[in-house]
Coordinates of C-alpha atoms and ligand atoms in Angstrom, one line a residue:
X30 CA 130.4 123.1 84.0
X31 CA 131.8 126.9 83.3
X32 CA 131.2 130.1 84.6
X33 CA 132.1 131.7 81.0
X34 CA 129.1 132.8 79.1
X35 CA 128.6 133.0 75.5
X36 CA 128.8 136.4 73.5
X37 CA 125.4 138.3 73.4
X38 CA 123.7 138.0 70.3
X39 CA 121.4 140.8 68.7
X40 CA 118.6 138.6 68.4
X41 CA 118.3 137.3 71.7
X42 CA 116.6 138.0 74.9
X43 CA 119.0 138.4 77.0
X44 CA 119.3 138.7 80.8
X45 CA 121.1 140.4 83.1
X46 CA 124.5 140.5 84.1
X47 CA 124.6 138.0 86.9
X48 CA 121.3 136.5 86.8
X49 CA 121.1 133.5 88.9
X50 CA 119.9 130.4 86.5
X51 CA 118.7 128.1 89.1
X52 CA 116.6 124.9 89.8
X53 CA 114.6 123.7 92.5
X54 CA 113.6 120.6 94.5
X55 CA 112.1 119.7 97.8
X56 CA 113.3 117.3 100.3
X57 CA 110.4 115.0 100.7
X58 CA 109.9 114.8 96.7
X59 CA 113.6 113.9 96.2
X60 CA 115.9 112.5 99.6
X61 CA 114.0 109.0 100.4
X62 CA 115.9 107.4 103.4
X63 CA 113.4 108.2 105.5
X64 CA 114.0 106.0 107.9
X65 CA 117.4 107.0 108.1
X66 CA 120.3 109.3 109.5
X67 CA 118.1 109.7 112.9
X68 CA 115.4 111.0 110.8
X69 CA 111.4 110.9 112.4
X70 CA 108.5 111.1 110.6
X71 CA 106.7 114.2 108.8
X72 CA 103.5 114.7 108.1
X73 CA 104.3 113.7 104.0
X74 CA 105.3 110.3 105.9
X75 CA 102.0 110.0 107.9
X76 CA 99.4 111.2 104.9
X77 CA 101.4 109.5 102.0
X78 CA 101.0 105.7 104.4
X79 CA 97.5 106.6 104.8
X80 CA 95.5 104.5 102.1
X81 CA 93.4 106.5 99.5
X82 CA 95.5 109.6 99.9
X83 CA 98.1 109.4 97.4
X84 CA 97.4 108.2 93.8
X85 CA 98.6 104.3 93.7
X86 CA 99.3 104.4 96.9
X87 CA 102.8 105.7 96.4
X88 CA 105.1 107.4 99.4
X89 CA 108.7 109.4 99.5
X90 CA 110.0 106.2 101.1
X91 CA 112.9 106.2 98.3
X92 CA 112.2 109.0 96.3
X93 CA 115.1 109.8 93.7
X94 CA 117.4 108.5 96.5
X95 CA 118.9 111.6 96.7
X96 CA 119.7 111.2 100.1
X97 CA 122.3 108.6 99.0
X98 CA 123.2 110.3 95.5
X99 CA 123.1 113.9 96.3
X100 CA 126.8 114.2 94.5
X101 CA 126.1 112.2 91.8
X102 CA 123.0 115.1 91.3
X103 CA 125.1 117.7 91.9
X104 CA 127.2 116.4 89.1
X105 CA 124.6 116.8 86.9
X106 CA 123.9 120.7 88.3
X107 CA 127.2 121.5 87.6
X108 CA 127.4 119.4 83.8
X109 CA 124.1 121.9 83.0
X110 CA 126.0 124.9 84.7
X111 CA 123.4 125.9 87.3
X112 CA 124.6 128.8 89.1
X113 CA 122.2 128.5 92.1
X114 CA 120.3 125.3 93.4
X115 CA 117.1 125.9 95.9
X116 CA 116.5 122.7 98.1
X117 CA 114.8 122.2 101.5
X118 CA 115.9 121.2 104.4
X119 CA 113.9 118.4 106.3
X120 CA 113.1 119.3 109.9
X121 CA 112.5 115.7 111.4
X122 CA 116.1 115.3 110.1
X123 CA 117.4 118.4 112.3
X124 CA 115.8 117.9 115.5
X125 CA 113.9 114.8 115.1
X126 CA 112.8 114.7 119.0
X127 CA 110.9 118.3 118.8
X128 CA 108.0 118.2 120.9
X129 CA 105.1 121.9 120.6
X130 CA 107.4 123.1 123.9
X131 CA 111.0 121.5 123.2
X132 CA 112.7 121.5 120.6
X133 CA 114.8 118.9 121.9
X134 CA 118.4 118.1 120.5
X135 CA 119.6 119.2 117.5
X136 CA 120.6 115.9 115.3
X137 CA 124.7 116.1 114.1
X138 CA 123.7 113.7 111.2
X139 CA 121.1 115.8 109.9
X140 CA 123.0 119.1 109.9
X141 CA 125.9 116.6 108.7
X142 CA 124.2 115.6 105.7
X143 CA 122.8 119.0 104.2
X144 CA 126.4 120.7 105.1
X145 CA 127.9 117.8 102.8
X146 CA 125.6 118.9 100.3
X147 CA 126.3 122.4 100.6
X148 CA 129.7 121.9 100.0
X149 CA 129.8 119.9 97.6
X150 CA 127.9 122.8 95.3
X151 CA 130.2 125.4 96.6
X152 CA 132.9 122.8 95.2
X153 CA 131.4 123.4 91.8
X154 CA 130.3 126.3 91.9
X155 CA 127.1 126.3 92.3
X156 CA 125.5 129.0 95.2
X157 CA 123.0 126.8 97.9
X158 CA 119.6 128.4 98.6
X159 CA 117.7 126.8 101.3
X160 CA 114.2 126.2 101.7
X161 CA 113.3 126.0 105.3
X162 CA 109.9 124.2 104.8
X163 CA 109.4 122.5 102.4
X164 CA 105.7 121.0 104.3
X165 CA 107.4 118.1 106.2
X166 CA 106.6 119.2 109.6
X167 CA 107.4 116.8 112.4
X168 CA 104.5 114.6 113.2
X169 CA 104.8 115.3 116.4
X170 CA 103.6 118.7 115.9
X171 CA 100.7 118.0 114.2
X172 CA 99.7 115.7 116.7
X173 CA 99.9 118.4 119.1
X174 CA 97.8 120.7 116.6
X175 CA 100.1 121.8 113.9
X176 CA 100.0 124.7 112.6
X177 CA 96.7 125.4 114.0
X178 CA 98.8 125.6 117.3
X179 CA 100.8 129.1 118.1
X180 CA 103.6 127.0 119.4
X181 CA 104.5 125.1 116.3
X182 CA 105.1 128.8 114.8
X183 CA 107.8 129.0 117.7
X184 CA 109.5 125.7 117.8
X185 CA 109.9 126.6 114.1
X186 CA 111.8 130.2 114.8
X187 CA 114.1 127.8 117.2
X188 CA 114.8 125.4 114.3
X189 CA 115.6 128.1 111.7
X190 CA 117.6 129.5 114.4
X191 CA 119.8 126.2 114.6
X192 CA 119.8 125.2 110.6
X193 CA 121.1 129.3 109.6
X194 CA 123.8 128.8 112.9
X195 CA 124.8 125.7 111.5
X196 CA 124.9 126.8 107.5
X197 CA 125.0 130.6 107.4
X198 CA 128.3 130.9 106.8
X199 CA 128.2 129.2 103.3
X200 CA 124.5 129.8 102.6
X201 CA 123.6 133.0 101.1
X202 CA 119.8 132.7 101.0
X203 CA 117.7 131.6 103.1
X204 CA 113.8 131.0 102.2
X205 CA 111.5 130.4 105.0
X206 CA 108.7 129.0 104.0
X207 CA 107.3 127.7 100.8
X208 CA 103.8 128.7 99.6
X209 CA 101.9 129.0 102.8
X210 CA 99.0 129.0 101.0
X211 CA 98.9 125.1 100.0
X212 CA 100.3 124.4 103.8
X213 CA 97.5 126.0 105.1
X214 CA 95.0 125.8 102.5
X215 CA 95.5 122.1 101.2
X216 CA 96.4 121.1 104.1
X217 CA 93.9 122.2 106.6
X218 CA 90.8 122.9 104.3
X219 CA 90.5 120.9 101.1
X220 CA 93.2 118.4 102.8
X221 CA 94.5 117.4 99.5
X222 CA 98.1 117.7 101.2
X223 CA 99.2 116.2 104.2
X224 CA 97.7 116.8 106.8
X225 CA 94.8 115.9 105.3
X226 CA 92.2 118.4 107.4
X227 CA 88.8 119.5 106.2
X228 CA 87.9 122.5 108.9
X229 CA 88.3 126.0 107.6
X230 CA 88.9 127.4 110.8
X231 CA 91.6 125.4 111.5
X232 CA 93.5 126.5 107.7
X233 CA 92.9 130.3 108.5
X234 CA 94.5 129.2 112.1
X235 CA 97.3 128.3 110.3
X236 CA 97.6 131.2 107.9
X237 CA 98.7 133.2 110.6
X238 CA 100.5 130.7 112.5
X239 CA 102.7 130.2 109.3
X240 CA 102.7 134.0 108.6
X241 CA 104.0 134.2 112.0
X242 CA 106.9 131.6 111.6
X243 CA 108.0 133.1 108.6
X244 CA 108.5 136.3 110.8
X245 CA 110.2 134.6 113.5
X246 CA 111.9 132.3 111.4
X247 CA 113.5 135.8 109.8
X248 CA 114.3 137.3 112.9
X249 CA 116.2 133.7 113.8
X250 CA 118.5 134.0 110.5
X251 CA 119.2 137.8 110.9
X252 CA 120.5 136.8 114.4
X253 CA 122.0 133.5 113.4
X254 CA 123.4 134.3 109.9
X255 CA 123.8 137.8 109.7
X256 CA 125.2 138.0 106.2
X257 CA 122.6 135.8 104.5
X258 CA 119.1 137.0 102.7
X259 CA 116.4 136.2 103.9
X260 CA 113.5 135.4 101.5
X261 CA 109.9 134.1 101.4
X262 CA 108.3 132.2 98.7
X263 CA 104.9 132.4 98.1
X264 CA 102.7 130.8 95.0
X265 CA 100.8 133.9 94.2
X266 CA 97.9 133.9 91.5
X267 CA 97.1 136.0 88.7
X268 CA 93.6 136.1 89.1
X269 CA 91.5 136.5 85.9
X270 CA 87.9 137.6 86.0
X271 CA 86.0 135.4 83.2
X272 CA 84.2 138.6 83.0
X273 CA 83.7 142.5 83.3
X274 CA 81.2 141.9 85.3
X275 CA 80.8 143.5 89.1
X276 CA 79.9 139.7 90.2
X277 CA 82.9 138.1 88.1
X278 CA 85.3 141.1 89.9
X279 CA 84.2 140.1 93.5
X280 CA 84.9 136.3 92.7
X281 CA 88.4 137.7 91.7
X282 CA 88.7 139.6 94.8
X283 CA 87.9 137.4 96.9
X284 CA 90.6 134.2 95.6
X285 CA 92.9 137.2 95.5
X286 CA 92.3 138.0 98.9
X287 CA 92.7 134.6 100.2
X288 CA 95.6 133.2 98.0
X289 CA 97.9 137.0 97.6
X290 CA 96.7 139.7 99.6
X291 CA 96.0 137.2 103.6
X292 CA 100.3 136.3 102.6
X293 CA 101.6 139.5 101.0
X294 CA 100.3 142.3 103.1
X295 CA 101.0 141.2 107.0
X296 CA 104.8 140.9 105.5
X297 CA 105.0 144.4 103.1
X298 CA 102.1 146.4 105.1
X299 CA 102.0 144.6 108.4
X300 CA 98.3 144.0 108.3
X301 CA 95.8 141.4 107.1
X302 CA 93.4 142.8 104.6
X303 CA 90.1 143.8 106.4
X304 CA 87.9 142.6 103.2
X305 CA 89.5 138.9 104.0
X306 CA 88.6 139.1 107.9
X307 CA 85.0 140.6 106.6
X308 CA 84.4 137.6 104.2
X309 CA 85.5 135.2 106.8
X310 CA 84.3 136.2 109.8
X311 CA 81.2 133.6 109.9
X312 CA 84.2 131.2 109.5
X313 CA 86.4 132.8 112.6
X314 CA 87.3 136.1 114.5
X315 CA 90.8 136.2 113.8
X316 CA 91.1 136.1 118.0
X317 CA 94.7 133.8 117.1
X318 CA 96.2 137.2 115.6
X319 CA 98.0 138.4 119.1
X320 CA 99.1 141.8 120.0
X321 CA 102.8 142.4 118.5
X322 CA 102.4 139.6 115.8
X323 CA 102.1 141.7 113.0
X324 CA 105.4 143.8 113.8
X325 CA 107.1 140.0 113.6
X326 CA 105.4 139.4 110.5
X327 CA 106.4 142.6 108.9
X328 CA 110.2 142.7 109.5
X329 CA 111.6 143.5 106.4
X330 CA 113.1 140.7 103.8
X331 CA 115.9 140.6 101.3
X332 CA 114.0 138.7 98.6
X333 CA 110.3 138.0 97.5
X334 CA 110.2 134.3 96.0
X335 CA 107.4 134.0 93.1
X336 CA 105.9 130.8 92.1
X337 CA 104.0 130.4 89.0
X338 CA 102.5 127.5 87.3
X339 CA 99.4 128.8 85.6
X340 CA 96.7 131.3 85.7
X341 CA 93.8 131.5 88.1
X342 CA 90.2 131.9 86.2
X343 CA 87.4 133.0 88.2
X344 CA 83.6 133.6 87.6
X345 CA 80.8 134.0 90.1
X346 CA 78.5 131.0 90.5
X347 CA 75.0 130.4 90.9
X348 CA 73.2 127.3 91.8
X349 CA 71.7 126.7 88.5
X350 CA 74.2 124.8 86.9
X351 CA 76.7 122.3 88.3
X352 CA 80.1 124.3 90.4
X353 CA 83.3 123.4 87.7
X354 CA 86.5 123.7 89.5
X355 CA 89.5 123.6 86.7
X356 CA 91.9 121.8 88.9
X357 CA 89.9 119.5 89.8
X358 CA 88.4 120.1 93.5
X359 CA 85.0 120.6 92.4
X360 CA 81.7 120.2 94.4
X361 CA 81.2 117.4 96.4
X362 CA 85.1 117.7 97.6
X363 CA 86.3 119.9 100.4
X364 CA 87.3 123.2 99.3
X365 CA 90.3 125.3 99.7
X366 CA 88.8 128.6 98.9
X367 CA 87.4 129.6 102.4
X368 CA 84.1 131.8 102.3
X369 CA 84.0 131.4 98.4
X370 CA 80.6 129.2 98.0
X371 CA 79.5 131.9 95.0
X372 CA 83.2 131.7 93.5
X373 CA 83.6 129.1 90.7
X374 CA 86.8 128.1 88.9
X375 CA 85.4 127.8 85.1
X376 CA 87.4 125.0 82.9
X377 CA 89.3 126.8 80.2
X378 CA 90.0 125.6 76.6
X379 CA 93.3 125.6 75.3
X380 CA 97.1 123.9 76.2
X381 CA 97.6 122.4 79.3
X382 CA 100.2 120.8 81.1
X383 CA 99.8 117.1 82.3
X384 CA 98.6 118.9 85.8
X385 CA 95.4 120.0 83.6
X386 CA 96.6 123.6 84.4
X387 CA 96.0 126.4 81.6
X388 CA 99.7 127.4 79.6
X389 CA 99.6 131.3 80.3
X390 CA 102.9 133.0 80.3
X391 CA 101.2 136.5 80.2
X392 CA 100.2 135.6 83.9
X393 CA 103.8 135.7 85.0
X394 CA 104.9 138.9 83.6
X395 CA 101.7 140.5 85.1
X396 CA 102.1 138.5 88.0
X397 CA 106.2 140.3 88.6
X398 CA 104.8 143.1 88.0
X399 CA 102.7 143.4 90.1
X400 CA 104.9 142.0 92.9
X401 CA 107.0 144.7 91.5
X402 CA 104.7 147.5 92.5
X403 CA 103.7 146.4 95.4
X404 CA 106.7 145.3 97.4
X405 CA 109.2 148.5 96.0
X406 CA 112.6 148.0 96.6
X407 CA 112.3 144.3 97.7
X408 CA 114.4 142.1 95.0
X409 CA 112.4 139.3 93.3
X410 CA 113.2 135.9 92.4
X411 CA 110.9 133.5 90.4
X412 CA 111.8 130.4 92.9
X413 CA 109.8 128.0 91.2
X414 CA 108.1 127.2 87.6
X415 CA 108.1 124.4 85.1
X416 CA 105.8 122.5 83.6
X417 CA 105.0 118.2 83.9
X418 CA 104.5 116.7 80.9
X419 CA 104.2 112.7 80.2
X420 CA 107.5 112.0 78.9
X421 CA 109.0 108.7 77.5
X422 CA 112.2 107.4 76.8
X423 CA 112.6 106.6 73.5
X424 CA 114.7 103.6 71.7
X425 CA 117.3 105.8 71.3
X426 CA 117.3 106.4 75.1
X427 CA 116.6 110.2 74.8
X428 CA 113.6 112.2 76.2
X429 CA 112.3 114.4 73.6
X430 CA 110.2 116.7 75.9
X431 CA 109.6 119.4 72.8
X432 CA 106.3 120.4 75.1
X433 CA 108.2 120.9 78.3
X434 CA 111.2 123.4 76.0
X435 CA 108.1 125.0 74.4
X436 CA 106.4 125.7 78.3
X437 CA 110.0 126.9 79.1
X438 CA 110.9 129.1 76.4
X439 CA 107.4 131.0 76.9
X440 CA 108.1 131.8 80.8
X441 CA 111.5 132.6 80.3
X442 CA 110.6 135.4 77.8
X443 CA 107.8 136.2 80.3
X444 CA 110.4 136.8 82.9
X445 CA 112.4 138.9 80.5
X446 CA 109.8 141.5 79.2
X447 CA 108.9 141.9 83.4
X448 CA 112.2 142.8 83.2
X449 CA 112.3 144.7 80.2
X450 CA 109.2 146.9 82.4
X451 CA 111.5 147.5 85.3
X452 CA 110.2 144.6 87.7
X453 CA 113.6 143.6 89.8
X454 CA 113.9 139.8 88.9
X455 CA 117.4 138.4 89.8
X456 CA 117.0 134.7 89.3
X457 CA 114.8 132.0 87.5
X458 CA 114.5 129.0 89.5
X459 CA 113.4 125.8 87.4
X460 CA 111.1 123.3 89.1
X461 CA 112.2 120.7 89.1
X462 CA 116.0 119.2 88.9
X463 CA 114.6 115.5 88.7
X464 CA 111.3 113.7 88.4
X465 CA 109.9 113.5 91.7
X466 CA 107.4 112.4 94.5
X467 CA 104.6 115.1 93.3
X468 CA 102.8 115.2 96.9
X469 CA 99.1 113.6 96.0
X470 CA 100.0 112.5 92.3
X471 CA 102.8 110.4 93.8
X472 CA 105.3 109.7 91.0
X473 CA 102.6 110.3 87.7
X474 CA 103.4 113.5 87.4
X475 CA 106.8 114.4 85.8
X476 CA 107.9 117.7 86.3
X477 CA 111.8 117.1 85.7
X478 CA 114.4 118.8 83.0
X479 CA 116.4 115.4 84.3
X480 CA 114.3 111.7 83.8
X481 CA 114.2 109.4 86.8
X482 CA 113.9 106.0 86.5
X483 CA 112.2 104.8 89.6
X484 CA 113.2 101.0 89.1
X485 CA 117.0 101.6 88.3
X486 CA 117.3 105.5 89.9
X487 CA 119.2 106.0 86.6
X488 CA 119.5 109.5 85.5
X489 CA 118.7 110.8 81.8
X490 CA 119.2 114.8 81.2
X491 CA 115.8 115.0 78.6
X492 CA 115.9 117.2 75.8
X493 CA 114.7 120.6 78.0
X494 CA 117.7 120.2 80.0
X495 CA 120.0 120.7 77.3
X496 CA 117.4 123.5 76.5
X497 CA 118.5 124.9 79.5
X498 CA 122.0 125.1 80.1
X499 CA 122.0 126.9 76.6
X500 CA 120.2 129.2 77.9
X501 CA 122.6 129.3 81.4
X502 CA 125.1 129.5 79.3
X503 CA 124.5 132.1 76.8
X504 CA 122.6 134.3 79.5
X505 CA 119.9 134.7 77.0
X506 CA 117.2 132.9 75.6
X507 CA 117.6 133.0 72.0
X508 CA 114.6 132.7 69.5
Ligands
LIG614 C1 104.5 123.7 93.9 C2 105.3 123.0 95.0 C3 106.4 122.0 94.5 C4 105.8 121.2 93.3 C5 105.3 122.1 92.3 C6 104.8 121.4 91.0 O1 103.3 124.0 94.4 O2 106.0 124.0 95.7 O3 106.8 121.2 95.5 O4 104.9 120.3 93.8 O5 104.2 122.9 92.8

């Protein structure tokens, strides 16, 4: 809507000159039309027509049509003064005949649609970041293995090769992946996520297949796009011991092994923590890691993406009482956490968010910090967090989402004070634009500042995103 921002006032938190106020979204959650514009099918396509594995059965079939109303949404971007929007580009729409050796032709409608969407938030304004995968990999590459297979790693370089030819010139970020850790994790262990694999081998295959495509991926946009940033988003955890004791700190070390420590230290150190191949060796011998890997892995990048939800509460287990698991993937259920049999995840008492997951926005200003430390000089952006919360329309046709602006208005001021300590956070992204396809919770789950409803596709801005573009627009959050 304007670029101006409101005079600073004394009793507000404000941020920085030229702080990117942002909101994300992913293509399978939002674009439908899956069937169309040359498009083949992802994984999301395969797991969500599968019966039993999304709640009510529901798919990304038609989504928030977005595919279809992308300016209409952008309209809406630009009414709440977003100055940056992160979306993800689908694969199968790029080069919808890749095969694990070919990537086959690149698709004109595919690169056709997301450069009509660029342009149209250059037009007002608003800077594109681009998500390169977003976890709607080509089924055609998880029938030939997926990410447990080396090659999927290098069709992917190709592709992000193509996509920052193609867009580099008007993008100035580029993200390559998005939290590797449900990918691999979800995916391949507890198979929660598309596609829907229970062998931990298989998900710590693909921890280094995906830590390898982020690598070549980057090399692929340096070449390709020269004067874009290059970034990598990962959903990091800040892991709370439910005690000081030693057995409560292993559990912690462990979960922080396999969720920060397997992503963040092949890309800042260029090496995969030894106490993670120790505690997982039973499970595999790494043999997938090949000579020269970790120098790909390790290239530098422009921009560390944070995701935070919640916190991650820990406590060593015994087999005297019944395993809890907060979030729900308790005994009896395939488990992400690989080598972690003696690791619980105790339920916590106090406010949740309809995801059942704890309200803690200590854990992201200790979570920046820490990214703060140990990546120096690498710029950080909080590239996803938000909050679902079962919101209604009301007879006056408004969404009164007080929960979702009180969620908000703690992690902002989170982000701040991490500032305030000299962590070098540039933008806030908000997830999520719209209500949207939430990956197994289908469409129960809203996460949106902006309503969707799925019968009419009509668009209502709630409560939080007029919240918001205060914020945007004063460049502070005020109290
Ligand atoms: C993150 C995902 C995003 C959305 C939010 C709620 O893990 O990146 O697509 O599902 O959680």
């Amino acid at each position: 809507m304007t670029t101006t921002q409101a005079a600073p006032s004394t009793d507000a938190l404000q941020f920085p000159a030229g702080f990117l106020w942002g909101s994300a979204t992913a293509s399978y959650q939002i674009e439908g039309a899956v069937t169309e514009g040359g498009r083949t099918p992802s994984i999301w396509d395969t797991f969500s027509h599968t019966p039993g594995r999304v709640e009510r059965g529901e798919t990304g079939d038609v989504a928030d049509d977005h595919y279809h109303r992308f300016r209409e949404d952008v309209a809406i971007m630009a009414r709440l003064g977003l100055t940056t929007y992160r979306f993800s580009v689908s694969w199968p729409r790029i080069t919808p005949q890749v095969t694990a050796d070919d990537l086959g032709p690149v698709n004109p409608e595919g690169i056709g649609f997301y450069s009509d969407l660029v342009d149209e938030l250059l037009a007002a304004g608003i800077s594109p970041s681009i998500t390169l995968y977003h976890w709607d990999l080509p089924q055609a590459l998880e029938d030939a293995g997926g990410w447990t297979s080396r090659r999927t790693a290098e069709r992917f370089g190709e592709y992000a090769e193509v996509v920052a030819a193609a867009l580099g010139d008007r993008v100035p970020l580029f993200i390559t992946l998005n939290e590797p850790w449900c990918s691999a994790y979800l995916g391949y262990a507890s198979g929660v996520h598309a596609p829907g694999r229970t062998d931990d081998a298989a998900a710590l295959t693909a921890v280094h297949h995906l830590n390898l495509a982020h690598g070549l991926a980057a090399a692929s946009i340096r070449r390709a796009a020269p004067t874009s940033r290059v970034a990598l988003t990962l959903n990091l955890a800040w892991v709370r011991p439910q005690t000081d004791s030693p057995e409560d700190a292993e559990a912690a070390r462990r979960v922080d092994g396999l969720q920060n420590r397997v992503f963040l230290d092949p890309v800042l150190k260029g090496a995969y923590p030894a106490d993670v191949q120790a505690d997982t060796a039973a499970v595999t011998d790494w043999s997938f890691v090949q000579p020269g890997d970790l120098d790909v892995i390790a290239a530098p990048i422009d921009v560390l993406g944070v995701n935070y939800y919640s916190p991650t509460h820990v406590r060593h287990w015994t087999r005297e009482r019944p395993k809890e698991h907060a979030d729900g993937h308790g005994e009896g259920k395939a488990s992400p956490w690989i080598a972690c049999d003696d690791v619980e995840f105790p339920f916590q008492h106090g406010r949740k968010t309809d995801m059942g997951w704890s309200i803690d926005p200590r854990g992201m200003t200790e979570l920046l910090l820490r990214v703060a430390r140990e990546a120096p000089g690498c710029e950080i952006m909080v590239t996803e967090n938000g909050a679902a919360f079962p919101d209604v329309i009301d007879a006056n046709g408004r969404v009164i989402d007080t929960d979702r602006i009180d969620y908000l208005r703690g992690h902002l001021a989170a982000v701040h004070e991490a500032i305030e300590a000299g962590a070098p956070v540039t933008g806030y992204y908000l997830w999520s634009l719209l209500d949207n396809f939430e990956w197994a919770w289908g469409y129960g789950k809203r996460f949106g500042i902006v309503h969707v409803d799925y019968n009419t596709q009509v668009r209502t801005p709630k409560d939080s995103a007029l919240f918001y573009a205060d914020v945007i627009r004063r460049n502070a959050l005020t109290r």
